[in-house]
Each structure stands twice: as structure tokens, then as C-alpha cells.
Amino acid sequence: MHASPAQRAADHRPYFFLSYAHTPRYERGGPDPDMWVERLFRDLCEHVMAITDLPRGAPAGFMDREIRSGEGWSERLADVLATCRVFVPLFSPRYFASQMCGKEWYAFAQRAIYHEAVHDESAEAIVPALWVPVPPEQLPVPAERLQFNHRDFGDRYVTDGLYGLIKLRIFERQYEQAVYELAKRIVHVADTTRLGPGRPVDYRQAPSAFGPPAVGPRPGPRPLQVTVAAPTRHDLPEGRDPAYYGDHPQDWNPYHPDIARPLAHVAEELTRSLNYQATVASFDHEAHLPHDAKTPPARPEILLVDRWALQDEERCRQLAAFDAGDRPWVSVVVPWNRADPQSRAAEADLTEKLEATMPVTMGQGRAASRAAARGVPSMEAFGQILPQIVEAAAQQYLRRAAVYPPAPAGGTPTARPRLRGPLPNEFTPRSSPFAPDAEDPDDHPS
């Protein structure tokens, strides 16, 4: 849907946020390598102003060099990421190695996912640009899944990137063409997507969309399972409103009517923005699978539990058996919409039944895990707590997956993974796809 001239005139938010990796100076006192990025930014702003009706003084775009001395850089970045219309990442090998760039990407992506969940429509508002070409196999999951044809900006742009075009005078015409086409794409996406403002993300605590820093080749997408323990509209407790359910447990939408999409779908998108490749399953189909404590888990898991599911005796028994097992790599989240009048009226009884059925789950883990098990009241709260829950499950998975059963008599001993490099409260390999995030100090704006 295109924005009308009146709507555009009233919207003075930046058209784009330019996200780039800071390049260190080759030698002390040498020229600033990021001046070329600043030139690109100025050229984009001029084109955006020319092809829109933005009034004088309205920001066409934003880059971190516009942060004034003494201004809180994390607060300023968070505010702009919560309001800008389009996110423009400058692809390069250095970009995807930067934790700070990954934080910027995640802050914008979760806002778009929330918009999609509320309106049940696509909000693809990321317009990538090639600063330095990156082989497809080196792209993390969030970048790999973008549907974007770079050849629309010219063949030389694809082979050399904007950095190559801007540095060599013989490619000046190709540079001007690529920048103009990029500016047109930014305006088109902004006017058709119409992504509304969101709540600023705590930039310092935000995870990276690219996963943890890796040593050597970038690992593939990290596996994760999202399991849903909920009834369907066909087996609801007597009197329960079917508007929150569908034909499958995965269709459960606890935050209806504020949210239009099933929670499992939103969880899949949110975890994908953390560089995970999630699969969604039903607890009813998974519960019969026995677990041998000597067998390493296949992947970390998030279990979404509807308290109304405990009204079914067989499902209640299966959840109690799950709770009695030793599965610390499974993080339990209990979404609980207090705006739902039926849930509010039955909260005391269902909470008591949950605590009696899953006492271990309700009392173990970090503070975030215990809070998630007690009840997550809104979609916004779910999005805020999910990265912490996923990290807790991934840490426990890695710890348990490193312990293999002893070899059978006469067999070959099973090799154990080597764990190197201490991390906070864990001994996790830095190259592991499940290692925690670390900040890159070179990426902080000066």
C-alpha cells in the first residue's frame, strides 16, 4: 500500500538507517577510511530529498557520525532504530563479523517481526547494499533469506561493490547509477511497507542477529526446536473460547486479538533473527519419544505451554513426565494473556495446577527462565525475554551434548568435543555456533 502525499508530509522520520562496520585506520594518524561511507550517506540523502517531498530540516537518513559529542550513543541509536522507516546494511566481510552491526540488525528486525505479527502482513523493510561483495556461503541466516536482486544496480556494482565504484574514478558513472537506484529502492520500500515506530531496544543488552563471533569459517545456522503444548479448537476444555486456537497446536495464538499470527510462527521468526534455524513441532507428537539421559540431545528447545492444556489429563500426565526428566536444554515459556477474560478468571486454579504438574521447571534456571515459566503477559514481553531463554537453552544444550555415553564393550571410544576458552559461567568453544555474544570495541561510535 502506497502512502498518500498527506501521510508522507506528516511523517518526518528518517527514511533510512545506514548500518556499517567501522574500518580501523591502517596506521595511526592516517586518513579516515570511513569517509567513503560518509560520502555514500550524503549522496543517498541528496537523492532521497530530491525524489520525495520531505521539508527542509527533515532527516533523509541517519548514520552514527551524526551523534553529537556528549550525546548518549546507545540511547540515540536505539531511538533511531525504533523510528526509521528502512534499514540499510552495508554488506562486507567485516560487517558480518561485527557484533555491534548484528545488534543494530536485530533491533530493527524484531520491530518488523512485531509489525507482521500485529497486522498479519509482510514488513520487509531491510534494503541491503554491497559495500564489499560477500560470498553467499558466508552470509548468516537473516541476510541469506532476504529476497533482493543486486543486479538491478548494475553488473559492476555486483562484482566490485560500492567501495570499488567509489574509489575508482573510471567507475564514477556506475557509482552514480547504483546510488540512485539504491535511493529509489529505499523510498519505494518505505512508502509501501509503512513500518510504524516501535519501542527502543536496550542496545547494550541486545543480542546480535549474526550469532556469536566465530573463529575460522562461519558456522552454519544454529538448530533449534520450538514445541507447542496446547489444545486445538477440536479438543478444548468445556466453555473455552476457540478464537485463540486452530486446527493444530501450532496454531495457538494466546495474544489474540492484539496479535494476528500464531505464537509459534512469531517465535520462529524471532529466533531466525538470532541466526537460528527453527523447526516447529507439537508436544502431543513429541511427548511419546523416550529420552535416554545417556544420549546427547539433538538441539536446544523452547517449549511453549498453554496452561489450558493442563485440563486434558493425558497431556497433563505427559507434561509431568517431561518435568520429571532431566532436560535442562529445554527452556519452558508460559505465555499468559491477562487481557483474556477467561484466562484471568481461571488464573489462580490453572497456575496452581501448573505448579503441581511441573514443579521442577517452575523453580529451576536463571531468573529469566523462572520469569518465563511464571507467565509472559504480552507479545512485547515475549519478544524481550525470548533471546535470554534461547541463550539459556543453547548453553545447556552445549554442556549436555559434550557428554557422550561410554563406548560399548570392545567398541571404539566415542570422541568428546574439545572445549576451549572460558566464557562467563561456561567453558564454551569460541568457534561454537552456540557461544555467547561478545562486543567488538572497535564498532562503538567515537
CSV table of C-alpha atoms in Angstrom, one decimal:
chain,number,residue,atom,x,y,z
A,1,MET,CA,0.0,0.0,0.0
A,2,HIS,CA,1.4,3.3,-1.0
A,3,ALA,CA,1.4,6.3,1.4
A,4,SER,CA,-0.5,9.3,0.3
A,5,PRO,CA,1.3,12.7,-0.1
A,6,ALA,CA,-0.5,13.9,3.0
A,7,GLN,CA,0.7,10.9,5.0
A,8,ARG,CA,4.3,11.4,3.7
A,9,ALA,CA,4.2,15.1,4.5
A,10,ALA,CA,3.2,14.3,8.1
A,11,ASP,CA,5.9,11.7,8.6
A,12,HIS,CA,9.3,13.3,9.2
A,13,ARG,CA,11.1,10.1,10.5
A,14,PRO,CA,14.4,9.3,8.8
A,15,TYR,CA,13.9,7.3,5.6
A,16,PHE,CA,16.8,5.1,6.3
A,17,PHE,CA,19.3,4.0,8.9
A,18,LEU,CA,22.8,3.3,7.4
A,19,SER,CA,24.4,0.4,9.2
A,20,TYR,CA,28.1,-0.2,8.5
A,21,ALA,CA,31.2,-1.7,10.1
A,22,HIS,CA,33.8,0.8,11.2
A,23,THR,CA,37.1,0.1,9.4
A,24,PRO,CA,40.2,0.7,11.6
A,25,ARG,CA,42.8,3.1,10.3
A,26,TYR,CA,45.7,1.3,8.6
A,27,GLU,CA,48.2,3.4,10.5
A,28,ARG,CA,48.0,5.9,13.4
A,29,GLY,CA,47.2,9.4,12.1
A,30,GLY,CA,46.3,8.0,8.7
A,31,PRO,CA,43.3,9.0,6.7
A,32,ASP,CA,39.8,8.1,8.0
A,33,PRO,CA,38.7,5.0,6.0
A,34,ASP,CA,35.1,5.6,6.8
A,35,MET,CA,35.0,8.9,5.0
A,36,TRP,CA,33.9,6.9,1.9
A,37,VAL,CA,30.9,5.6,3.8
A,38,GLU,CA,30.0,9.2,4.8
A,39,ARG,CA,30.2,10.3,1.2
A,40,LEU,CA,27.8,7.5,0.2
A,41,PHE,CA,25.5,8.6,3.1
A,42,ARG,CA,25.4,12.2,1.8
A,43,ASP,CA,24.8,11.1,-1.7
A,44,LEU,CA,21.9,8.9,-0.6
A,45,CYS,CA,20.4,11.7,1.4
A,46,GLU,CA,20.5,14.1,-1.5
A,47,HIS,CA,18.7,11.6,-3.8
A,48,VAL,CA,16.1,10.9,-1.1
A,49,MET,CA,15.4,14.6,-0.6
A,50,ALA,CA,15.2,15.1,-4.4
A,51,ILE,CA,12.7,12.3,-5.1
A,52,THR,CA,10.4,12.9,-2.0
A,53,ASP,CA,8.6,15.9,-0.6
A,54,LEU,CA,10.5,16.0,2.7
A,55,PRO,CA,10.6,19.5,4.0
A,56,ARG,CA,13.7,21.5,4.9
A,57,GLY,CA,15.3,20.2,8.1
A,58,ALA,CA,13.6,16.8,8.0
A,59,PRO,CA,16.2,13.9,8.2
A,60,ALA,CA,16.5,11.9,5.0
A,61,GLY,CA,18.7,9.3,6.7
A,62,PHE,CA,20.9,8.6,9.7
A,63,MET,CA,24.4,7.3,10.3
A,64,ASP,CA,26.2,7.2,13.6
A,65,ARG,CA,28.5,10.1,12.7
A,66,GLU,CA,25.5,12.3,13.3
A,67,ILE,CA,25.7,11.6,17.0
A,68,ARG,CA,26.9,14.8,18.7
A,69,SER,CA,29.7,14.8,21.2
A,70,GLY,CA,28.4,14.2,24.7
A,71,GLU,CA,25.2,12.6,23.4
A,72,GLY,CA,24.5,9.0,24.7
A,73,TRP,CA,25.3,6.9,21.6
A,74,SER,CA,23.4,3.8,22.7
A,75,GLU,CA,20.2,5.7,23.5
A,76,ARG,CA,20.4,7.7,20.3
A,77,LEU,CA,20.9,4.6,18.2
A,78,ALA,CA,18.1,2.8,19.9
A,79,ASP,CA,15.7,5.8,19.3
A,80,VAL,CA,16.5,6.0,15.6
A,81,LEU,CA,16.3,2.2,15.1
A,82,ALA,CA,12.9,2.3,16.7
A,83,THR,CA,11.6,5.0,14.3
A,84,CYS,CA,13.4,4.9,11.0
A,85,ARG,CA,11.5,3.5,8.0
A,86,VAL,CA,14.1,1.4,6.3
A,87,PHE,CA,17.3,-0.4,7.5
A,88,VAL,CA,20.2,-0.3,5.0
A,89,PRO,CA,23.1,-2.6,6.0
A,90,LEU,CA,26.3,-2.3,4.1
A,91,PHE,CA,27.4,-5.9,3.4
A,92,SER,CA,31.0,-6.7,3.8
A,93,PRO,CA,33.0,-9.5,5.5
A,94,ARG,CA,33.8,-7.0,8.3
A,95,TYR,CA,30.1,-6.2,8.7
A,96,PHE,CA,29.1,-9.8,9.5
A,97,ALA,CA,32.0,-10.1,11.9
A,98,SER,CA,30.7,-7.1,13.9
A,99,GLN,CA,28.7,-7.7,16.9
A,100,MET,CA,27.5,-4.1,17.0
A,101,CYS,CA,26.2,-4.3,13.4
A,102,GLY,CA,24.4,-7.5,14.4
A,103,LYS,CA,22.8,-5.7,17.4
A,104,GLU,CA,21.6,-2.9,15.0
A,105,TRP,CA,20.1,-5.5,12.6
A,106,TYR,CA,18.4,-7.4,15.5
A,107,ALA,CA,16.9,-4.2,17.0
A,108,PHE,CA,15.3,-3.3,13.6
A,109,ALA,CA,14.3,-6.9,12.7
A,110,GLN,CA,12.4,-7.6,15.9
A,111,ARG,CA,10.4,-4.4,15.3
A,112,ALA,CA,9.5,-5.6,11.8
A,113,ILE,CA,8.5,-9.1,13.1
A,114,TYR,CA,6.2,-7.4,15.7
A,115,HIS,CA,4.6,-5.4,13.0
A,116,GLU,CA,4.0,-8.5,10.9
A,117,ALA,CA,2.5,-10.3,14.0
A,118,VAL,CA,0.1,-7.5,14.7
A,119,HIS,CA,-1.0,-6.7,11.1
A,120,ASP,CA,-0.5,-10.2,9.6
A,121,GLU,CA,1.3,-8.7,6.6
A,122,SER,CA,4.8,-8.7,5.4
A,123,ALA,CA,7.1,-5.9,6.6
A,124,GLU,CA,10.3,-6.5,4.6
A,125,ALA,CA,11.9,-3.1,5.3
A,126,ILE,CA,15.6,-4.1,5.1
A,127,VAL,CA,17.3,-2.9,1.9
A,128,PRO,CA,20.9,-4.3,1.7
A,129,ALA,CA,23.7,-2.7,-0.2
A,130,LEU,CA,27.0,-4.3,-1.2
A,131,TRP,CA,29.9,-2.3,0.2
A,132,VAL,CA,32.3,-5.2,-0.5
A,133,PRO,CA,30.9,-8.3,-2.2
A,134,VAL,CA,30.4,-11.3,0.2
A,135,PRO,CA,30.2,-14.9,-0.9
A,136,PRO,CA,26.7,-16.4,-0.3
A,137,GLU,CA,28.0,-19.1,1.9
A,138,GLN,CA,29.4,-16.5,4.3
A,139,LEU,CA,26.0,-14.9,4.9
A,140,PRO,CA,24.3,-15.5,8.2
A,141,VAL,CA,20.6,-16.7,8.1
A,142,PRO,CA,19.0,-13.3,8.5
A,143,ALA,CA,20.9,-11.9,5.5
A,144,GLU,CA,20.7,-15.1,3.4
A,145,ARG,CA,16.9,-15.1,3.5
A,146,LEU,CA,16.5,-11.6,2.1
A,147,GLN,CA,14.9,-11.6,-1.4
A,148,PHE,CA,17.0,-9.0,-3.1
A,149,ASN,CA,18.4,-8.8,-6.7
A,150,HIS,CA,21.6,-6.7,-6.5
A,151,ARG,CA,22.0,-6.9,-10.3
A,152,ASP,CA,19.3,-4.2,-10.6
A,153,PHE,CA,22.0,-1.8,-9.6
A,154,GLY,CA,24.4,-2.8,-12.4
A,155,ASP,CA,26.9,-5.6,-13.1
A,156,ARG,CA,30.0,-3.7,-12.0
A,157,TYR,CA,28.2,-3.0,-8.7
A,158,VAL,CA,27.8,-6.7,-8.2
A,159,THR,CA,31.4,-7.5,-8.8
A,160,ASP,CA,33.1,-4.6,-7.1
A,161,GLY,CA,30.6,-3.3,-4.6
A,162,LEU,CA,30.1,0.4,-3.8
A,163,TYR,CA,33.6,0.6,-2.3
A,164,GLY,CA,35.2,-0.4,-5.6
A,165,LEU,CA,33.0,2.0,-7.5
A,166,ILE,CA,33.5,5.0,-5.2
A,167,LYS,CA,37.3,4.5,-5.1
A,168,LEU,CA,38.0,4.3,-8.8
A,169,ARG,CA,37.2,7.3,-11.0
A,170,ILE,CA,36.7,5.2,-14.1
A,171,PHE,CA,33.5,3.8,-12.4
A,172,GLU,CA,32.0,7.1,-11.4
A,173,ARG,CA,29.1,6.7,-13.7
A,174,GLN,CA,28.4,3.2,-12.4
A,175,TYR,CA,28.6,4.5,-8.8
A,176,GLU,CA,26.1,7.3,-9.5
A,177,GLN,CA,23.7,4.7,-11.1
A,178,ALA,CA,24.0,2.3,-8.2
A,179,VAL,CA,23.4,5.0,-5.5
A,180,TYR,CA,20.5,6.5,-7.4
A,181,GLU,CA,18.8,3.1,-7.8
A,182,LEU,CA,19.5,2.4,-4.1
A,183,ALA,CA,17.8,5.6,-3.1
A,184,LYS,CA,14.8,4.8,-5.2
A,185,ARG,CA,14.6,1.4,-3.6
A,186,ILE,CA,14.7,2.9,-0.1
A,187,VAL,CA,11.9,5.3,-0.9
A,188,HIS,CA,9.8,2.7,-2.5
A,189,VAL,CA,10.1,0.2,0.4
A,190,ALA,CA,9.5,3.0,2.9
A,191,ASP,CA,6.3,4.2,1.2
A,192,THR,CA,4.9,0.7,0.5
A,193,THR,CA,5.8,-1.1,3.8
A,194,ARG,CA,4.9,1.8,6.1
A,195,LEU,CA,6.6,0.3,9.2
A,196,GLY,CA,5.4,2.1,12.2
A,197,PRO,CA,7.5,3.2,15.2
A,198,GLY,CA,8.4,0.7,17.9
A,199,ARG,CA,9.7,0.8,21.4
A,200,PRO,CA,13.5,1.4,21.6
A,201,VAL,CA,15.5,-1.8,22.3
A,202,ASP,CA,18.2,-1.6,25.1
A,203,TYR,CA,21.0,-1.5,22.6
A,204,ARG,CA,23.7,-2.6,25.1
A,205,GLN,CA,21.7,-5.7,26.1
A,206,ALA,CA,20.5,-6.6,22.6
A,207,PRO,CA,21.8,-9.9,21.0
A,208,SER,CA,23.5,-10.0,17.6
A,209,ALA,CA,21.5,-11.2,14.6
A,210,PHE,CA,24.6,-12.8,13.3
A,211,GLY,CA,25.1,-15.1,16.3
A,212,PRO,CA,28.3,-15.3,18.4
A,213,PRO,CA,31.7,-14.3,17.0
A,214,ALA,CA,33.3,-17.2,15.1
A,215,VAL,CA,36.9,-18.3,14.8
A,216,GLY,CA,37.6,-19.5,11.2
A,217,PRO,CA,34.8,-20.2,8.7
A,218,ARG,CA,31.4,-19.0,9.8
A,219,PRO,CA,29.4,-22.0,11.2
A,220,GLY,CA,26.0,-22.8,9.6
A,221,PRO,CA,22.7,-21.8,11.1
A,222,ARG,CA,22.2,-23.0,14.6
A,223,PRO,CA,19.4,-25.6,15.0
A,224,LEU,CA,16.6,-25.0,17.5
A,225,GLN,CA,13.2,-26.6,18.1
A,226,VAL,CA,10.0,-24.8,19.1
A,227,THR,CA,7.5,-27.1,20.6
A,228,VAL,CA,3.9,-26.2,21.4
A,229,ALA,CA,1.9,-27.8,24.2
A,230,ALA,CA,-1.6,-26.5,23.6
A,231,PRO,CA,-5.0,-27.9,22.7
A,232,THR,CA,-6.7,-27.4,19.3
A,233,ARG,CA,-10.1,-25.9,18.7
A,234,HIS,CA,-11.4,-29.6,18.5
A,235,ASP,CA,-10.3,-30.7,22.0
A,236,LEU,CA,-10.8,-27.6,24.1
A,237,PRO,CA,-11.9,-27.7,27.7
A,238,GLU,CA,-15.7,-27.1,28.0
A,239,GLY,CA,-16.5,-23.4,27.6
A,240,ARG,CA,-13.0,-22.3,26.5
A,241,ASP,CA,-13.1,-19.7,23.7
A,242,PRO,CA,-11.9,-21.3,20.4
A,243,ALA,CA,-10.8,-17.9,19.0
A,244,TYR,CA,-7.3,-18.5,20.5
A,245,TYR,CA,-6.8,-21.9,18.7
A,246,GLY,CA,-6.7,-23.5,15.3
A,247,ASP,CA,-6.7,-27.0,13.8
A,248,HIS,CA,-3.3,-27.8,15.2
A,249,PRO,CA,-1.5,-27.0,18.5
A,250,GLN,CA,1.0,-24.9,16.5
A,251,ASP,CA,-1.9,-22.5,15.6
A,252,TRP,CA,-2.3,-21.4,19.2
A,253,ASN,CA,-2.5,-17.6,19.5
A,254,PRO,CA,-2.6,-16.6,23.2
A,255,TYR,CA,-2.3,-12.9,22.5
A,256,HIS,CA,-5.4,-12.7,20.2
A,257,PRO,CA,-6.9,-10.3,19.2
A,258,ASP,CA,-3.9,-7.9,19.5
A,259,ILE,CA,-1.7,-10.3,17.6
A,260,ALA,CA,-2.9,-11.8,14.3
A,261,ARG,CA,-0.4,-14.6,13.9
A,262,PRO,CA,0.2,-17.9,15.9
A,263,LEU,CA,2.8,-17.6,18.6
A,264,ALA,CA,4.9,-20.4,17.2
A,265,HIS,CA,5.2,-18.6,13.9
A,266,VAL,CA,6.4,-15.4,15.6
A,267,ALA,CA,8.8,-17.4,17.8
A,268,GLU,CA,10.2,-19.0,14.6
A,269,GLU,CA,10.8,-15.5,13.1
A,270,LEU,CA,12.3,-14.1,16.2
A,271,THR,CA,14.8,-17.0,16.6
A,272,ARG,CA,15.6,-16.7,12.9
A,273,SER,CA,16.6,-13.1,13.6
A,274,LEU,CA,19.1,-14.6,16.1
A,275,ASN,CA,20.7,-16.8,13.4
A,276,TYR,CA,18.8,-19.9,14.4
A,277,GLN,CA,17.1,-22.3,12.0
A,278,ALA,CA,14.0,-23.3,14.0
A,279,THR,CA,11.6,-26.2,13.4
A,280,VAL,CA,8.1,-26.1,15.0
A,281,ALA,CA,6.5,-29.2,16.5
A,282,SER,CA,3.6,-30.3,18.6
A,283,PHE,CA,4.2,-31.5,22.2
A,284,ASP,CA,1.5,-34.1,21.6
A,285,HIS,CA,3.5,-35.6,18.8
A,286,GLU,CA,6.9,-35.4,20.6
A,287,ALA,CA,5.8,-36.5,24.1
A,288,HIS,CA,5.8,-40.2,23.2
A,289,LEU,CA,9.5,-40.1,22.3
A,290,PRO,CA,11.5,-41.6,25.1
A,291,HIS,CA,14.6,-39.8,26.3
A,292,ASP,CA,17.7,-41.7,27.5
A,293,ALA,CA,19.8,-39.5,29.9
A,294,LYS,CA,22.9,-41.0,28.3
A,295,THR,CA,22.0,-39.9,24.8
A,296,PRO,CA,23.1,-36.3,23.9
A,297,PRO,CA,20.2,-34.0,22.8
A,298,ALA,CA,19.8,-33.2,19.1
A,299,ARG,CA,19.2,-29.5,19.6
A,300,PRO,CA,18.2,-26.9,22.2
A,301,GLU,CA,14.5,-26.5,22.5
A,302,ILE,CA,11.8,-23.9,23.5
A,303,LEU,CA,8.6,-25.4,24.9
A,304,LEU,CA,5.6,-23.1,24.8
A,305,VAL,CA,3.0,-24.2,27.3
A,306,ASP,CA,-0.7,-23.2,27.4
A,307,ARG,CA,-2.0,-23.5,31.0
A,308,TRP,CA,-5.3,-24.6,29.5
A,309,ALA,CA,-3.6,-27.7,28.1
A,310,LEU,CA,-3.4,-29.0,31.7
A,311,GLN,CA,-7.2,-29.5,31.6
A,312,ASP,CA,-6.5,-32.6,29.5
A,313,GLU,CA,-5.5,-35.4,31.8
A,314,GLU,CA,-3.3,-37.3,29.3
A,315,ARG,CA,-1.5,-34.1,28.3
A,316,CYS,CA,-1.1,-33.2,31.9
A,317,ARG,CA,0.4,-36.6,32.6
A,318,GLN,CA,2.9,-36.2,29.7
A,319,LEU,CA,3.9,-32.7,31.0
A,320,ALA,CA,4.5,-34.1,34.4
A,321,ALA,CA,6.7,-36.9,32.9
A,322,PHE,CA,8.6,-34.2,31.0
A,323,ASP,CA,9.1,-32.2,34.2
A,324,ALA,CA,10.5,-35.3,35.9
A,325,GLY,CA,13.0,-35.9,33.2
A,326,ASP,CA,16.5,-34.3,33.0
A,327,ARG,CA,16.1,-31.9,30.1
A,328,PRO,CA,17.8,-28.6,31.0
A,329,TRP,CA,18.4,-27.8,27.3
A,330,VAL,CA,14.6,-27.3,27.0
A,331,SER,CA,13.5,-23.8,28.2
A,332,VAL,CA,9.8,-23.5,29.1
A,333,VAL,CA,7.8,-20.4,28.3
A,334,VAL,CA,4.2,-20.0,29.5
A,335,PRO,CA,2.5,-17.2,27.6
A,336,TRP,CA,-0.4,-15.8,29.6
A,337,ASN,CA,-2.6,-13.1,28.3
A,338,ARG,CA,-4.2,-11.3,31.2
A,339,ALA,CA,-6.4,-9.4,28.8
A,340,ASP,CA,-8.2,-12.7,28.1
A,341,PRO,CA,-11.2,-12.6,30.5
A,342,GLN,CA,-11.4,-16.4,30.7
A,343,SER,CA,-7.7,-16.8,31.5
A,344,ARG,CA,-7.9,-14.0,34.0
A,345,ALA,CA,-10.9,-15.7,35.8
A,346,ALA,CA,-9.2,-19.1,35.8
A,347,GLU,CA,-5.6,-17.8,36.6
A,348,ALA,CA,-5.4,-19.0,40.2
A,349,ASP,CA,-6.7,-22.5,39.5
A,350,LEU,CA,-4.6,-23.0,36.4
A,351,THR,CA,-1.4,-21.6,38.0
A,352,GLU,CA,-1.8,-24.0,40.9
A,353,LYS,CA,-2.2,-26.9,38.5
A,354,LEU,CA,0.8,-25.9,36.5
A,355,GLU,CA,3.0,-25.6,39.7
A,356,ALA,CA,1.8,-29.0,40.8
A,357,THR,CA,2.4,-30.6,37.4
A,358,MET,CA,5.8,-29.0,36.6
A,359,PRO,CA,7.4,-28.1,40.0
A,360,VAL,CA,11.0,-28.6,38.7
A,361,THR,CA,10.5,-26.4,35.7
A,362,MET,CA,8.9,-23.6,37.7
A,363,GLY,CA,11.8,-23.3,40.1
A,364,GLN,CA,15.0,-24.0,38.1
A,365,GLY,CA,17.2,-22.0,35.8
A,366,ARG,CA,18.2,-18.3,35.7
A,367,ALA,CA,15.9,-15.5,36.7
A,368,ALA,CA,14.7,-15.1,33.1
A,369,SER,CA,13.8,-18.8,32.8
A,370,ARG,CA,11.8,-18.7,36.0
A,371,ALA,CA,10.0,-15.5,34.9
A,372,ALA,CA,9.2,-17.1,31.5
A,373,ALA,CA,7.7,-20.1,33.3
A,374,ARG,CA,5.6,-18.0,35.6
A,375,GLY,CA,3.8,-16.2,32.7
A,376,VAL,CA,4.6,-13.8,29.9
A,377,PRO,CA,1.7,-11.3,29.7
A,378,SER,CA,2.2,-9.8,26.2
A,379,MET,CA,3.7,-10.2,22.8
A,380,GLU,CA,6.1,-7.4,23.6
A,381,ALA,CA,7.3,-9.1,26.8
A,382,PHE,CA,7.6,-12.4,24.9
A,383,GLY,CA,9.9,-10.7,22.3
A,384,GLN,CA,12.0,-9.2,25.1
A,385,ILE,CA,12.5,-12.4,27.1
A,386,LEU,CA,12.9,-14.9,24.2
A,387,PRO,CA,16.6,-14.1,23.4
A,388,GLN,CA,17.6,-14.8,27.1
A,389,ILE,CA,15.6,-18.0,27.1
A,390,VAL,CA,17.1,-19.2,23.8
A,391,GLU,CA,20.6,-18.5,25.1
A,392,ALA,CA,19.9,-20.4,28.3
A,393,ALA,CA,18.7,-23.4,26.3
A,394,ALA,CA,21.7,-23.2,24.0
A,395,GLN,CA,24.2,-23.1,26.8
A,396,GLN,CA,22.6,-26.2,28.5
A,397,TYR,CA,22.5,-28.0,25.2
A,398,LEU,CA,26.2,-27.5,24.5
A,399,ARG,CA,27.0,-28.6,28.0
A,400,ARG,CA,25.0,-31.8,27.7
A,401,ALA,CA,25.9,-32.5,24.1
A,402,ALA,CA,29.6,-32.6,25.1
A,403,VAL,CA,28.9,-35.6,27.4
A,404,TYR,CA,28.6,-38.8,25.2
A,405,PRO,CA,27.9,-42.2,26.6
A,406,PRO,CA,30.8,-44.6,27.2
A,407,ALA,CA,31.7,-46.9,24.3
A,408,PRO,CA,30.2,-50.4,24.4
A,409,ALA,CA,32.4,-53.3,25.5
A,410,GLY,CA,35.0,-53.9,22.8
A,411,GLY,CA,33.9,-50.9,20.8
A,412,THR,CA,35.8,-47.8,19.8
A,413,PRO,CA,35.7,-45.0,22.4
A,414,THR,CA,33.5,-42.1,21.4
A,415,ALA,CA,35.4,-38.9,20.8
A,416,ARG,CA,34.4,-36.0,23.0
A,417,PRO,CA,34.2,-32.4,21.7
A,418,ARG,CA,37.1,-30.3,22.8
A,419,LEU,CA,36.1,-27.3,24.8
A,420,ARG,CA,38.4,-24.3,24.6
A,421,GLY,CA,38.3,-20.8,26.0
A,422,PRO,CA,36.4,-19.9,29.2
A,423,LEU,CA,33.3,-17.8,29.0
A,424,PRO,CA,31.2,-16.3,31.7
A,425,ASN,CA,30.0,-19.3,33.8
A,426,GLU,CA,30.6,-21.7,31.0
A,427,PHE,CA,33.5,-23.4,29.1
A,428,THR,CA,32.4,-22.9,25.6
A,429,PRO,CA,34.4,-23.0,22.4
A,430,ARG,CA,34.6,-19.6,20.7
A,431,SER,CA,34.0,-21.2,17.3
A,432,SER,CA,30.9,-23.0,18.6
A,433,PRO,CA,27.6,-21.8,17.0
A,434,PHE,CA,26.2,-21.7,20.5
A,435,ALA,CA,28.9,-19.5,22.1
A,436,PRO,CA,27.6,-16.3,23.8
A,437,ASP,CA,27.8,-12.9,22.1
A,438,ALA,CA,30.8,-10.6,22.7
A,439,GLU,CA,31.1,-7.0,21.8
A,440,ASP,CA,33.6,-5.6,19.3
A,441,PRO,CA,35.0,-2.4,20.9
A,442,ASP,CA,36.1,-1.1,17.5
A,443,ASP,CA,32.5,-0.7,16.5
A,444,HIS,CA,31.5,1.8,19.1
A,445,PRO,CA,31.0,5.2,17.6
A,446,SER,CA,33.6,7.7,18.7
